[in-house]
Amino acid sequence: MAVDLAAILPLPAMFAVNPWAVFGPLAGEAPLVRVARTMLGAAVVAVAEPLVDAVRETLATHGLSVVGVAVAENPGSRAQCLAAGLEYLQYPPRHVLIHDIRRPLAPTGVGDRVIAALRAGSPIAMPVLPVTDSVKAVDARGSVTGTLD
């Protein structure tokens, strides 16, 4: 029985060096908690070994122990976290949403639009942010040769 949609939040070992990005308060709540609350259905936090205890404790403290936790093989790269997350899921999903812990304040509408695009038949959907600065073309020396529109 295939699941239509699953969500994976990869937390590679690089976040062990800067755990604030995962556990520090942002708008009154840890990014891990904020993102985990938005991951409904088949969802898993795929985490590198150095972070696993803190992740489980944080999820449990905030009533989110229902969110699955998969432990990635060492050294716990992003790719290894994603592989662990996919392996954790009981049934292969038709679509997988990969959330970025560095974007904990992404509006729910962003995810809704990605899901709608996937369900409408797109093989892949990726949210992007609009460019708010000018984009310059440069030569081999780094000198600006033009502005792109």
Tab-separated table of C-alpha atoms in Angstrom:
chain	number	residue	atom	x	y	z
A	1	MET	CA	0.000	0.000	0.000
A	2	ALA	CA	1.729	3.169	-1.172
A	3	VAL	CA	1.461	6.380	0.797
A	4	ASP	CA	0.616	9.408	-1.329
A	5	LEU	CA	2.785	11.874	0.562
A	6	ALA	CA	5.569	11.737	3.131
A	7	ALA	CA	7.740	14.423	4.698
A	8	ILE	CA	11.372	14.183	5.738
A	9	LEU	CA	13.262	16.734	7.794
A	10	PRO	CA	16.973	15.947	7.392
A	11	LEU	CA	19.245	17.066	10.237
A	12	PRO	CA	22.802	16.248	9.157
A	13	ALA	CA	25.823	16.227	11.463
A	14	MET	CA	26.782	19.770	10.450
A	15	PHE	CA	24.049	20.991	12.816
A	16	ALA	CA	25.904	19.425	15.775
A	17	VAL	CA	28.414	22.262	15.349
A	18	ASN	CA	25.600	24.831	15.391
A	19	PRO	CA	22.706	23.269	17.338
A	20	TRP	CA	21.140	26.710	17.763
A	21	ALA	CA	19.844	26.411	14.186
A	22	VAL	CA	17.762	23.406	15.294
A	23	PHE	CA	17.017	23.993	18.980
A	24	GLY	CA	17.399	27.739	19.609
A	25	PRO	CA	14.217	29.781	19.947
A	26	LEU	CA	13.008	31.560	16.831
A	27	ALA	CA	9.787	33.534	17.149
A	28	GLY	CA	9.324	31.829	20.525
A	29	GLU	CA	9.801	28.247	19.364
A	30	ALA	CA	12.668	25.978	18.320
A	31	PRO	CA	12.869	25.527	14.535
A	32	LEU	CA	12.673	21.736	15.041
A	33	VAL	CA	9.364	22.078	16.887
A	34	ARG	CA	7.950	24.613	14.421
A	35	VAL	CA	8.763	22.431	11.395
A	36	ALA	CA	7.670	19.162	13.055
A	37	ARG	CA	4.243	20.667	13.791
A	38	THR	CA	3.732	21.296	10.067
A	39	MET	CA	4.703	17.762	9.025
A	40	LEU	CA	1.483	15.771	8.992
A	41	GLY	CA	0.882	12.166	8.005
A	42	ALA	CA	3.898	10.031	7.193
A	43	ALA	CA	6.666	12.200	8.608
A	44	VAL	CA	10.146	11.535	9.892
A	45	VAL	CA	13.018	13.568	11.263
A	46	ALA	CA	16.131	11.941	9.805
A	47	VAL	CA	18.972	12.852	12.107
A	48	ALA	CA	22.722	12.343	12.448
A	49	GLU	CA	23.838	10.391	15.517
A	50	PRO	CA	25.264	13.377	17.476
A	51	LEU	CA	21.833	15.056	17.508
A	52	VAL	CA	19.495	12.101	18.049
A	53	ASP	CA	19.058	12.343	21.838
A	54	ALA	CA	18.392	16.089	21.766
A	55	VAL	CA	15.932	15.666	18.873
A	56	ARG	CA	13.956	12.934	20.645
A	57	GLU	CA	13.898	14.901	23.907
A	58	THR	CA	12.773	18.110	22.190
A	59	LEU	CA	10.003	16.367	20.260
A	60	ALA	CA	8.763	14.556	23.391
A	61	THR	CA	8.844	17.734	25.489
A	62	HIS	CA	6.579	19.454	22.967
A	63	GLY	CA	4.097	16.600	22.562
A	64	LEU	CA	5.511	15.537	19.207
A	65	SER	CA	6.810	12.087	20.074
A	66	VAL	CA	4.477	10.722	17.363
A	67	VAL	CA	6.879	12.165	14.761
A	68	GLY	CA	9.243	9.410	13.665
A	69	VAL	CA	12.992	9.686	14.182
A	70	ALA	CA	15.407	7.849	11.888
A	71	VAL	CA	19.122	7.776	12.661
A	72	ALA	CA	21.495	8.225	9.729
A	73	GLU	CA	24.697	6.262	9.343
A	74	ASN	CA	27.922	8.065	10.195
A	75	PRO	CA	29.151	10.558	9.250
A	76	GLY	CA	25.525	11.728	8.973
A	77	SER	CA	25.566	13.749	5.757
A	78	ARG	CA	22.379	15.246	4.328
A	79	ALA	CA	22.242	12.442	1.741
A	80	GLN	CA	22.622	9.815	4.478
A	81	CYS	CA	19.850	11.475	6.479
A	82	LEU	CA	17.548	11.421	3.461
A	83	ALA	CA	18.371	7.747	2.821
A	84	ALA	CA	17.599	6.930	6.475
A	85	GLY	CA	14.324	8.849	6.243
A	86	LEU	CA	13.222	7.002	3.117
A	87	GLU	CA	14.175	3.657	4.647
A	88	TYR	CA	12.201	4.498	7.808
A	89	LEU	CA	8.943	4.949	5.901
A	90	GLN	CA	6.952	1.691	5.892
A	91	TYR	CA	5.609	2.034	2.387
A	92	PRO	CA	7.272	3.875	-0.466
A	93	PRO	CA	5.499	7.211	-0.871
A	94	ARG	CA	4.409	8.551	-4.214
A	95	HIS	CA	5.764	11.991	-3.273
A	96	VAL	CA	8.314	13.084	-0.680
A	97	LEU	CA	8.501	16.594	0.731
A	98	ILE	CA	11.925	17.518	2.045
A	99	HIS	CA	11.797	20.351	4.545
A	100	ASP	CA	14.802	22.567	5.221
A	101	ILE	CA	15.363	23.355	8.914
A	102	ARG	CA	16.905	26.650	7.776
A	103	ARG	CA	13.444	27.763	6.570
A	104	PRO	CA	11.311	27.225	9.693
A	105	LEU	CA	9.145	30.272	9.062
A	106	ALA	CA	8.104	29.304	5.537
A	107	PRO	CA	4.379	30.028	5.237
A	108	THR	CA	2.140	26.949	5.082
A	109	GLY	CA	0.907	28.206	1.716
A	110	VAL	CA	4.314	27.379	0.240
A	111	GLY	CA	3.939	23.717	1.169
A	112	ASP	CA	0.323	23.725	0.038
A	113	ARG	CA	1.356	24.959	-3.425
A	114	VAL	CA	4.104	22.322	-3.693
A	115	ILE	CA	1.656	19.568	-2.723
A	116	ALA	CA	-0.953	20.882	-5.173
A	117	ALA	CA	1.605	20.883	-8.002
A	118	LEU	CA	2.646	17.305	-7.230
A	119	ARG	CA	-0.921	16.081	-7.039
A	120	ALA	CA	-1.690	17.847	-10.331
A	121	GLY	CA	0.915	15.682	-12.032
A	122	SER	CA	4.191	17.570	-11.804
A	123	PRO	CA	7.051	15.092	-11.404
A	124	ILE	CA	8.875	17.562	-9.147
A	125	ALA	CA	8.003	20.835	-7.437
A	126	MET	CA	10.404	23.140	-5.664
A	127	PRO	CA	9.540	26.377	-3.910
A	128	VAL	CA	11.764	29.338	-4.638
A	129	LEU	CA	11.986	32.860	-3.333
A	130	PRO	CA	11.716	35.866	-5.635
A	131	VAL	CA	14.942	37.725	-6.344
A	132	THR	CA	14.856	41.008	-4.438
A	133	ASP	CA	18.314	42.284	-5.399
A	134	SER	CA	19.795	43.052	-8.772
A	135	VAL	CA	21.635	40.252	-10.550
A	136	LYS	CA	24.912	41.213	-12.186
A	137	ALA	CA	26.920	39.546	-14.937
A	138	VAL	CA	30.667	39.589	-14.284
A	139	ASP	CA	33.751	38.737	-16.288
A	140	ALA	CA	36.605	36.413	-15.268
A	141	ARG	CA	38.180	39.212	-13.175
A	142	GLY	CA	34.938	39.889	-11.305
A	143	SER	CA	34.200	43.188	-13.042
A	144	VAL	CA	30.504	43.905	-13.612
A	145	THR	CA	29.650	43.675	-17.302
A	146	GLY	CA	25.903	44.095	-17.084
A	147	THR	CA	22.704	43.878	-15.081
A	148	LEU	CA	20.295	41.042	-15.781
A	149	ASP	CA	16.567	41.751	-15.827
